[in-house]
């Protein structure tokens, strides 16, 4: 059990650090591996409007590992509700994550739609109000056991 927990900590540290470093390849690899090894296709066989919620919950659980991060779900920001906002007070870094389920399997298009939504709805505004100096925007698309990550400007 100790070895398993230790390995999970190493993976979670790498995963969370990749968001700060804007390392989308590592995020995709680790999140994709996690999905591949833990979920069933049946887990995503829910009503279309709820498919995104499944992946949203997984990410919240993974980010919950970071005790010094402030992780907020479905918080009002700008002119809408962002999926996930993260504040890292120590570095004054804010992260906006918008998730999309690629119902047609086109994860590239879903990622771009997520990034557009972040900008159109001004989701980063809450992070700026809270004093975050560096803002990083991620669009994450999921389809079954796969994911795609894009970073915004």
GROMACS .gro file of N, CA and C in nm, residues 3-134:
model
  396
    3UNK      N    1   0.388   0.163  -0.118
    3UNK     CA    2   0.448   0.178  -0.251
    3UNK      C    3   0.345   0.236  -0.348
    4UNK      N    4   0.223   0.186  -0.342
    4UNK     CA    5   0.118   0.234  -0.430
    4UNK      C    6   0.089   0.382  -0.405
    5UNK      N    7   0.076   0.421  -0.279
    5UNK     CA    8   0.050   0.561  -0.244
    5UNK      C    9   0.167   0.648  -0.288
    6UNK      N   10   0.288   0.602  -0.266
    6UNK     CA   11   0.407   0.676  -0.307
    6UNK      C   12   0.409   0.698  -0.457
    7UNK      N   13   0.378   0.596  -0.534
    7UNK     CA   14   0.372   0.608  -0.680
    7UNK      C   15   0.263   0.706  -0.723
    8UNK      N   16   0.147   0.701  -0.654
    8UNK     CA   17   0.038   0.794  -0.684
    8UNK      C   18   0.081   0.937  -0.656
    9UNK      N   19   0.153   0.959  -0.547
    9UNK     CA   20   0.200   1.094  -0.514
    9UNK      C   21   0.295   1.146  -0.620
   10UNK      N   22   0.385   1.061  -0.665
   10UNK     CA   23   0.479   1.102  -0.770
   10UNK      C   24   0.402   1.141  -0.895
   11UNK      N   25   0.306   1.059  -0.935
   11UNK     CA   26   0.225   1.087  -1.054
   11UNK      C   27   0.145   1.216  -1.035
   12UNK      N   28   0.082   1.233  -0.919
   12UNK     CA   29   0.001   1.352  -0.895
   12UNK      C   30   0.086   1.478  -0.891
   13UNK      N   31   0.204   1.469  -0.833
   13UNK     CA   32   0.295   1.584  -0.833
   13UNK      C   33   0.331   1.623  -0.977
   14UNK      N   34   0.366   1.524  -1.059
   14UNK     CA   35   0.401   1.551  -1.199
   14UNK      C   36   0.282   1.609  -1.275
   15UNK      N   37   0.165   1.552  -1.251
   15UNK     CA   38   0.043   1.596  -1.319
   15UNK      C   39   0.013   1.742  -1.286
   16UNK      N   40   0.010   1.774  -1.159
   16UNK     CA   41  -0.023   1.911  -1.117
   16UNK      C   42   0.086   2.010  -1.158
   17UNK      N   43   0.210   1.971  -1.146
   17UNK     CA   44   0.322   2.056  -1.186
   17UNK      C   45   0.316   2.086  -1.336
   18UNK      N   46   0.270   1.992  -1.415
   18UNK     CA   47   0.259   2.011  -1.559
   18UNK      C   48   0.162   2.125  -1.593
   19UNK      N   49   0.059   2.143  -1.512
   19UNK     CA   50  -0.034   2.254  -1.536
   19UNK      C   51   0.034   2.388  -1.514
   20UNK      N   52   0.119   2.396  -1.414
   20UNK     CA   53   0.192   2.520  -1.388
   20UNK      C   54   0.295   2.546  -1.497
   21UNK      N   55   0.362   2.440  -1.541
   21UNK     CA   56   0.467   2.453  -1.643
   21UNK      C   57   0.412   2.464  -1.785
   22UNK      N   58   0.280   2.451  -1.798
   22UNK     CA   59   0.212   2.457  -1.928
   22UNK      C   60   0.262   2.346  -2.021
   23UNK      N   61   0.284   2.230  -1.963
   23UNK     CA   62   0.335   2.113  -2.035
   23UNK      C   63   0.218   2.026  -2.077
   24UNK      N   64   0.158   2.060  -2.191
   24UNK     CA   65   0.036   1.990  -2.231
   24UNK      C   66   0.062   1.843  -2.267
   25UNK      N   67   0.181   1.812  -2.314
   25UNK     CA   68   0.211   1.672  -2.347
   25UNK      C   69   0.208   1.585  -2.221
   26UNK      N   70   0.266   1.634  -2.113
   26UNK     CA   71   0.264   1.557  -1.987
   26UNK      C   72   0.123   1.547  -1.931
   27UNK      N   73   0.047   1.657  -1.939
   27UNK     CA   74  -0.092   1.653  -1.890
   27UNK      C   75  -0.170   1.547  -1.968
   28UNK      N   76  -0.161   1.552  -2.100
   28UNK     CA   77  -0.232   1.455  -2.184
   28UNK      C   78  -0.190   1.312  -2.153
   29UNK      N   79  -0.060   1.291  -2.141
   29UNK     CA   80  -0.010   1.156  -2.115
   29UNK      C   81  -0.059   1.103  -1.982
   30UNK      N   82  -0.041   1.180  -1.875
   30UNK     CA   83  -0.078   1.132  -1.742
   30UNK      C   84  -0.229   1.120  -1.725
   31UNK      N   85  -0.304   1.218  -1.774
   31UNK     CA   86  -0.449   1.210  -1.763
   31UNK      C   87  -0.502   1.097  -1.852
   32UNK      N   88  -0.447   1.085  -1.972
   32UNK     CA   89  -0.488   0.977  -2.062
   32UNK      C   90  -0.458   0.840  -2.003
   33UNK      N   91  -0.338   0.824  -1.945
   33UNK     CA   92  -0.304   0.697  -1.879
   33UNK      C   93  -0.399   0.668  -1.765
   34UNK      N   94  -0.429   0.771  -1.687
   34UNK     CA   95  -0.520   0.754  -1.572
   34UNK      C   96  -0.657   0.709  -1.620
   35UNK      N   97  -0.709   0.774  -1.725
   35UNK     CA   98  -0.839   0.734  -1.779
   35UNK      C   99  -0.835   0.590  -1.830
   36UNK      N  100  -0.731   0.558  -1.903
   36UNK     CA  101  -0.718   0.425  -1.962
   36UNK      C  102  -0.720   0.316  -1.855
   37UNK      N  103  -0.651   0.341  -1.743
   37UNK     CA  104  -0.636   0.239  -1.640
   37UNK      C  105  -0.747   0.237  -1.536
   38UNK      N  106  -0.830   0.341  -1.531
   38UNK     CA  107  -0.928   0.347  -1.421
   38UNK      C  108  -1.073   0.344  -1.462
   39UNK      N  109  -1.108   0.395  -1.580
   39UNK     CA  110  -1.250   0.404  -1.613
   39UNK      C  111  -1.292   0.296  -1.711
   40UNK      N  112  -1.421   0.279  -1.718
   40UNK     CA  113  -1.483   0.190  -1.814
   40UNK      C  114  -1.560   0.275  -1.914
   41UNK      N  115  -1.573   0.226  -2.034
   41UNK     CA  116  -1.653   0.296  -2.135
   41UNK      C  117  -1.796   0.314  -2.082
   42UNK      N  118  -1.842   0.221  -2.002
   42UNK     CA  119  -1.977   0.233  -1.944
   42UNK      C  120  -1.991   0.356  -1.855
   43UNK      N  121  -1.880   0.400  -1.795
   43UNK     CA  122  -1.885   0.518  -1.708
   43UNK      C  123  -1.928   0.643  -1.785
   44UNK      N  124  -1.902   0.646  -1.914
   44UNK     CA  125  -1.937   0.763  -1.994
   44UNK      C  126  -2.069   0.745  -2.069
   45UNK      N  127  -2.133   0.633  -2.049
   45UNK     CA  128  -2.259   0.604  -2.118
   45UNK      C  129  -2.376   0.663  -2.041
   46UNK      N  130  -2.376   0.794  -2.031
   46UNK     CA  131  -2.484   0.867  -1.963
   46UNK      C  132  -2.541   0.968  -2.060
   47UNK      N  133  -2.643   1.039  -2.016
   47UNK     CA  134  -2.703   1.140  -2.102
   47UNK      C  135  -2.596   1.238  -2.151
   48UNK      N  136  -2.610   1.282  -2.273
   48UNK     CA  137  -2.510   1.368  -2.338
   48UNK      C  138  -2.472   1.487  -2.251
   49UNK      N  139  -2.569   1.550  -2.186
   49UNK     CA  140  -2.541   1.669  -2.106
   49UNK      C  141  -2.459   1.639  -1.981
   50UNK      N  142  -2.452   1.512  -1.942
   50UNK     CA  143  -2.378   1.476  -1.821
   50UNK      C  144  -2.241   1.413  -1.847
   51UNK      N  145  -2.210   1.385  -1.972
   51UNK     CA  146  -2.083   1.319  -2.003
   51UNK      C  147  -1.963   1.401  -1.957
   52UNK      N  148  -1.969   1.531  -1.978
   52UNK     CA  149  -1.859   1.619  -1.936
   52UNK      C  150  -1.841   1.616  -1.784
   53UNK      N  151  -1.950   1.605  -1.712
   53UNK     CA  152  -1.944   1.607  -1.565
   53UNK      C  153  -1.858   1.494  -1.508
   54UNK      N  154  -1.858   1.382  -1.574
   54UNK     CA  155  -1.780   1.267  -1.528
   54UNK      C  156  -1.631   1.302  -1.523
   55UNK      N  157  -1.580   1.358  -1.631
   55UNK     CA  158  -1.437   1.395  -1.639
   55UNK      C  159  -1.406   1.513  -1.548
   56UNK      N  160  -1.501   1.603  -1.538
   56UNK     CA  161  -1.489   1.718  -1.448
   56UNK      C  162  -1.464   1.669  -1.304
   57UNK      N  163  -1.543   1.572  -1.262
   57UNK     CA  164  -1.528   1.516  -1.127
   57UNK      C  165  -1.394   1.447  -1.107
   58UNK      N  166  -1.347   1.377  -1.208
   58UNK     CA  167  -1.216   1.311  -1.197
   58UNK      C  168  -1.107   1.416  -1.176
   59UNK      N  169  -1.109   1.521  -1.258
   59UNK     CA  170  -1.007   1.626  -1.244
   59UNK      C  171  -1.013   1.692  -1.106
   60UNK      N  172  -1.132   1.719  -1.058
   60UNK     CA  173  -1.144   1.780  -0.924
   60UNK      C  174  -1.081   1.689  -0.818
   61UNK      N  175  -1.103   1.561  -0.831
   61UNK     CA  176  -1.043   1.466  -0.736
   61UNK      C  177  -0.892   1.467  -0.743
   62UNK      N  178  -0.837   1.473  -0.863
   62UNK     CA  179  -0.692   1.476  -0.879
   62UNK      C  180  -0.632   1.605  -0.825
   63UNK      N  181  -0.697   1.717  -0.851
   63UNK     CA  182  -0.647   1.846  -0.801
   63UNK      C  183  -0.663   1.859  -0.650
   64UNK      N  184  -0.756   1.788  -0.593
   64UNK     CA  185  -0.778   1.792  -0.448
   64UNK      C  186  -0.656   1.749  -0.370
   65UNK      N  187  -0.566   1.682  -0.436
   65UNK     CA  188  -0.441   1.636  -0.374
   65UNK      C  189  -0.353   1.753  -0.332
   66UNK      N  190  -0.364   1.865  -0.402
   66UNK     CA  191  -0.276   1.980  -0.377
   66UNK      C  192  -0.334   2.066  -0.264
   67UNK      N  193  -0.283   2.047  -0.144
   67UNK     CA  194  -0.336   2.114  -0.026
   67UNK      C  195  -0.321   2.266  -0.031
   68UNK      N  196  -0.219   2.315  -0.101
   68UNK     CA  197  -0.197   2.459  -0.104
   68UNK      C  198  -0.260   2.528  -0.226
   69UNK      N  199  -0.337   2.454  -0.305
   69UNK     CA  200  -0.410   2.511  -0.416
   69UNK      C  201  -0.555   2.536  -0.375
   70UNK      N  202  -0.613   2.643  -0.424
   70UNK     CA  203  -0.755   2.670  -0.405
   70UNK      C  204  -0.824   2.628  -0.534
   71UNK      N  205  -0.901   2.521  -0.526
   71UNK     CA  206  -0.967   2.464  -0.644
   71UNK      C  207  -1.117   2.490  -0.632
   72UNK      N  208  -1.172   2.556  -0.733
   72UNK     CA  209  -1.315   2.591  -0.733
   72UNK      C  210  -1.383   2.530  -0.854
   73UNK      N  211  -1.502   2.478  -0.832
   73UNK     CA  212  -1.578   2.413  -0.937
   73UNK      C  213  -1.705   2.493  -0.967
   74UNK      N  214  -1.731   2.515  -1.096
   74UNK     CA  215  -1.852   2.582  -1.142
   74UNK      C  216  -1.874   2.716  -1.073
   75UNK      N  217  -1.767   2.792  -1.060
   75UNK     CA  218  -1.776   2.921  -0.992
   75UNK      C  219  -1.812   3.030  -1.093
   76UNK      N  220  -1.890   3.127  -1.047
   76UNK     CA  221  -1.925   3.239  -1.133
   76UNK      C  222  -1.800   3.323  -1.159
   77UNK      N  223  -1.777   3.348  -1.287
   77UNK     CA  224  -1.661   3.428  -1.327
   77UNK      C  225  -1.692   3.490  -1.462
   78UNK      N  226  -1.666   3.620  -1.475
   78UNK     CA  227  -1.700   3.687  -1.600
   78UNK      C  228  -1.850   3.686  -1.619
   79UNK      N  229  -1.892   3.633  -1.734
   79UNK     CA  230  -2.036   3.630  -1.763
   79UNK      C  231  -2.086   3.486  -1.774
   80UNK      N  232  -2.034   3.402  -1.686
   80UNK     CA  233  -2.077   3.262  -1.686
   80UNK      C  234  -2.019   3.188  -1.568
   81UNK      N  235  -2.015   3.057  -1.581
   81UNK     CA  236  -1.964   2.969  -1.476
   81UNK      C  237  -1.855   2.882  -1.536
   82UNK      N  238  -1.734   2.903  -1.491
   82UNK     CA  239  -1.623   2.824  -1.543
   82UNK      C  240  -1.625   2.684  -1.483
   83UNK      N  241  -1.575   2.586  -1.556
   83UNK     CA  242  -1.572   2.450  -1.503
   83UNK      C  243  -1.483   2.442  -1.379
   84UNK      N  244  -1.356   2.477  -1.396
   84UNK     CA  245  -1.262   2.469  -1.284
   84UNK      C  246  -1.172   2.592  -1.284
   85UNK      N  247  -1.163   2.656  -1.168
   85UNK     CA  248  -1.069   2.766  -1.147
   85UNK      C  249  -0.974   2.722  -1.036
   86UNK      N  250  -0.847   2.745  -1.059
   86UNK     CA  251  -0.746   2.709  -0.959
   86UNK      C  252  -0.664   2.834  -0.928
   87UNK      N  253  -0.643   2.858  -0.798
   87UNK     CA  254  -0.556   2.966  -0.755
   87UNK      C  255  -0.441   2.904  -0.677
   88UNK      N  256  -0.320   2.944  -0.715
   88UNK     CA  257  -0.200   2.898  -0.645
   88UNK      C  258  -0.141   3.023  -0.580
   89UNK      N  259  -0.182   3.049  -0.455
   89UNK     CA  260  -0.145   3.175  -0.390
   89UNK      C  261   0.006   3.201  -0.383
   90UNK      N  262   0.084   3.100  -0.359
   90UNK     CA  263   0.229   3.117  -0.343
   90UNK      C  264   0.293   3.186  -0.464
   91UNK      N  265   0.251   3.146  -0.584
   91UNK     CA  266   0.309   3.203  -0.706
   91UNK      C  267   0.215   3.303  -0.773
   92UNK      N  268   0.097   3.323  -0.713
   92UNK     CA  269  -0.007   3.411  -0.769
   92UNK      C  270  -0.040   3.370  -0.912
   93UNK      N  271  -0.053   3.239  -0.929
   93UNK     CA  272  -0.088   3.181  -1.059
   93UNK      C  273  -0.232   3.133  -1.056
   94UNK      N  274  -0.306   3.166  -1.160
   94UNK     CA  275  -0.443   3.120  -1.175
   94UNK      C  276  -0.455   3.032  -1.298
   95UNK      N  277  -0.536   2.928  -1.286
   95UNK     CA  278  -0.558   2.835  -1.397
   95UNK      C  279  -0.708   2.824  -1.421
   96UNK      N  280  -0.747   2.839  -1.547
   96UNK     CA  281  -0.886   2.821  -1.589
   96UNK      C  282  -0.890   2.695  -1.673
   97UNK      N  283  -0.983   2.605  -1.639
   97UNK     CA  284  -0.998   2.482  -1.718
   97UNK      C  285  -1.144   2.471  -1.763
   98UNK      N  286  -1.161   2.457  -1.893
   98UNK     CA  287  -1.293   2.431  -1.949
   98UNK      C  288  -1.288   2.295  -2.016
   99UNK      N  289  -1.380   2.208  -1.977
   99UNK     CA  290  -1.386   2.072  -2.031
   99UNK      C  291  -1.498   2.059  -2.133
  100UNK      N  292  -1.473   1.975  -2.231
  100UNK     CA  293  -1.575   1.942  -2.330
  100UNK      C  294  -1.569   1.792  -2.356
  101UNK      N  295  -1.686   1.732  -2.375
  101UNK     CA  296  -1.690   1.593  -2.419
  101UNK      C  297  -1.708   1.595  -2.570
  102UNK      N  298  -1.618   1.533  -2.642
  102UNK     CA  299  -1.621   1.532  -2.789
  102UNK      C  300  -1.714   1.421  -2.835
  103UNK      N  301  -1.841   1.450  -2.842
  103UNK     CA  302  -1.940   1.347  -2.874
  103UNK      C  303  -1.914   1.281  -3.009
  104UNK      N  304  -1.854   1.354  -3.102
  104UNK     CA  305  -1.826   1.298  -3.234
  104UNK      C  306  -1.682   1.247  -3.245
  105UNK      N  307  -1.607   1.253  -3.136
  105UNK     CA  308  -1.468   1.207  -3.135
  105UNK      C  309  -1.368   1.311  -3.181
  106UNK      N  310  -1.415   1.428  -3.224
  106UNK     CA  311  -1.325   1.534  -3.272
  106UNK      C  312  -1.276   1.617  -3.152
  107UNK      N  313  -1.169   1.569  -3.091
  107UNK     CA  314  -1.119   1.635  -2.970
  107UNK      C  315  -1.051   1.767  -3.000
  108UNK      N  316  -0.992   1.782  -3.118
  108UNK     CA  317  -0.931   1.910  -3.154
  108UNK      C  318  -1.036   2.021  -3.155
  109UNK      N  319  -1.148   1.996  -3.220
  109UNK     CA  320  -1.256   2.096  -3.227
  109UNK      C  321  -1.313   2.124  -3.088
  110UNK      N  322  -1.328   2.020  -3.007
  110UNK     CA  323  -1.382   2.038  -2.872
  110UNK      C  324  -1.288   2.124  -2.786
  111UNK      N  325  -1.158   2.101  -2.801
  111UNK     CA  326  -1.058   2.183  -2.728
  111UNK      C  327  -1.069   2.329  -2.767
  112UNK      N  328  -1.076   2.354  -2.896
  112UNK     CA  329  -1.085   2.492  -2.944
  112UNK      C  330  -1.214   2.558  -2.897
  113UNK      N  331  -1.324   2.483  -2.895
  113UNK     CA  332  -1.450   2.537  -2.843
  113UNK      C  333  -1.438   2.573  -2.696
  114UNK      N  334  -1.367   2.491  -2.620
  114UNK     CA  335  -1.346   2.519  -2.478
  114UNK      C  336  -1.267   2.648  -2.459
  115UNK      N  337  -1.161   2.664  -2.536
  115UNK     CA  338  -1.078   2.786  -2.525
  115UNK      C  339  -1.157   2.909  -2.567
  116UNK      N  340  -1.237   2.897  -2.672
  116UNK     CA  341  -1.322   3.010  -2.715
  116UNK      C  342  -1.419   3.050  -2.604
  117UNK      N  343  -1.477   2.950  -2.540
  117UNK     CA  344  -1.573   2.977  -2.432
  117UNK      C  345  -1.506   3.051  -2.316
  118UNK      N  346  -1.383   3.011  -2.282
  118UNK     CA  347  -1.309   3.079  -2.175
  118UNK      C  348  -1.296   3.228  -2.207
  119UNK      N  349  -1.260   3.258  -2.332
  119UNK     CA  350  -1.241   3.398  -2.370
  119UNK      C  351  -1.373   3.474  -2.382
  120UNK      N  352  -1.470   3.414  -2.450
  120UNK     CA  353  -1.599   3.482  -2.471
  120UNK      C  354  -1.667   3.513  -2.338
  121UNK      N  355  -1.663   3.417  -2.247
  121UNK     CA  356  -1.732   3.435  -2.119
  121UNK      C  357  -1.642   3.497  -2.011
  122UNK      N  358  -1.519   3.530  -2.047
  122UNK     CA  359  -1.426   3.602  -1.959
  122UNK      C  360  -1.404   3.530  -1.824
  123UNK      N  361  -1.383   3.399  -1.831
  123UNK     CA  362  -1.368   3.319  -1.709
  123UNK      C  363  -1.245   3.357  -1.627
  124UNK      N  364  -1.144   3.416  -1.689
  124UNK     CA  365  -1.023   3.453  -1.615
  124UNK      C  366  -1.045   3.574  -1.525
  125UNK      N  367  -1.154   3.645  -1.542
  125UNK     CA  368  -1.176   3.769  -1.465
  125UNK      C  369  -1.178   3.746  -1.314
  126UNK      N  370  -1.233   3.637  -1.267
  126UNK     CA  371  -1.237   3.608  -1.123
  126UNK      C  372  -1.095   3.590  -1.068
  127UNK      N  373  -1.011   3.523  -1.145
  127UNK     CA  374  -0.873   3.503  -1.102
  127UNK      C  375  -0.799   3.636  -1.093
  128UNK      N  376  -0.823   3.724  -1.189
  128UNK     CA  377  -0.761   3.856  -1.186
  128UNK      C  378  -0.809   3.936  -1.065
  129UNK      N  379  -0.939   3.929  -1.040
  129UNK     CA  380  -0.997   3.998  -0.922
  129UNK      C  381  -0.934   3.948  -0.793
  130UNK      N  382  -0.900   3.821  -0.789
  130UNK     CA  383  -0.842   3.761  -0.668
  130UNK      C  384  -0.691   3.782  -0.659
  131UNK      N  385  -0.634   3.860  -0.751
  131UNK     CA  386  -0.493   3.895  -0.742
  131UNK      C  387  -0.396   3.800  -0.810
  132UNK      N  388  -0.445   3.710  -0.893
  132UNK     CA  389  -0.355   3.621  -0.964
  132UNK      C  390  -0.287   3.701  -1.077
  133UNK      N  391  -0.157   3.693  -1.085
  133UNK     CA  392  -0.079   3.770  -1.184
  133UNK      C  393  -0.059   3.692  -1.314
  134UNK      N  394  -0.037   3.564  -1.303
  134UNK     CA  395  -0.019   3.478  -1.420
  134UNK      C  396  -0.146   3.395  -1.437
   0.00000   0.00000   0.00000
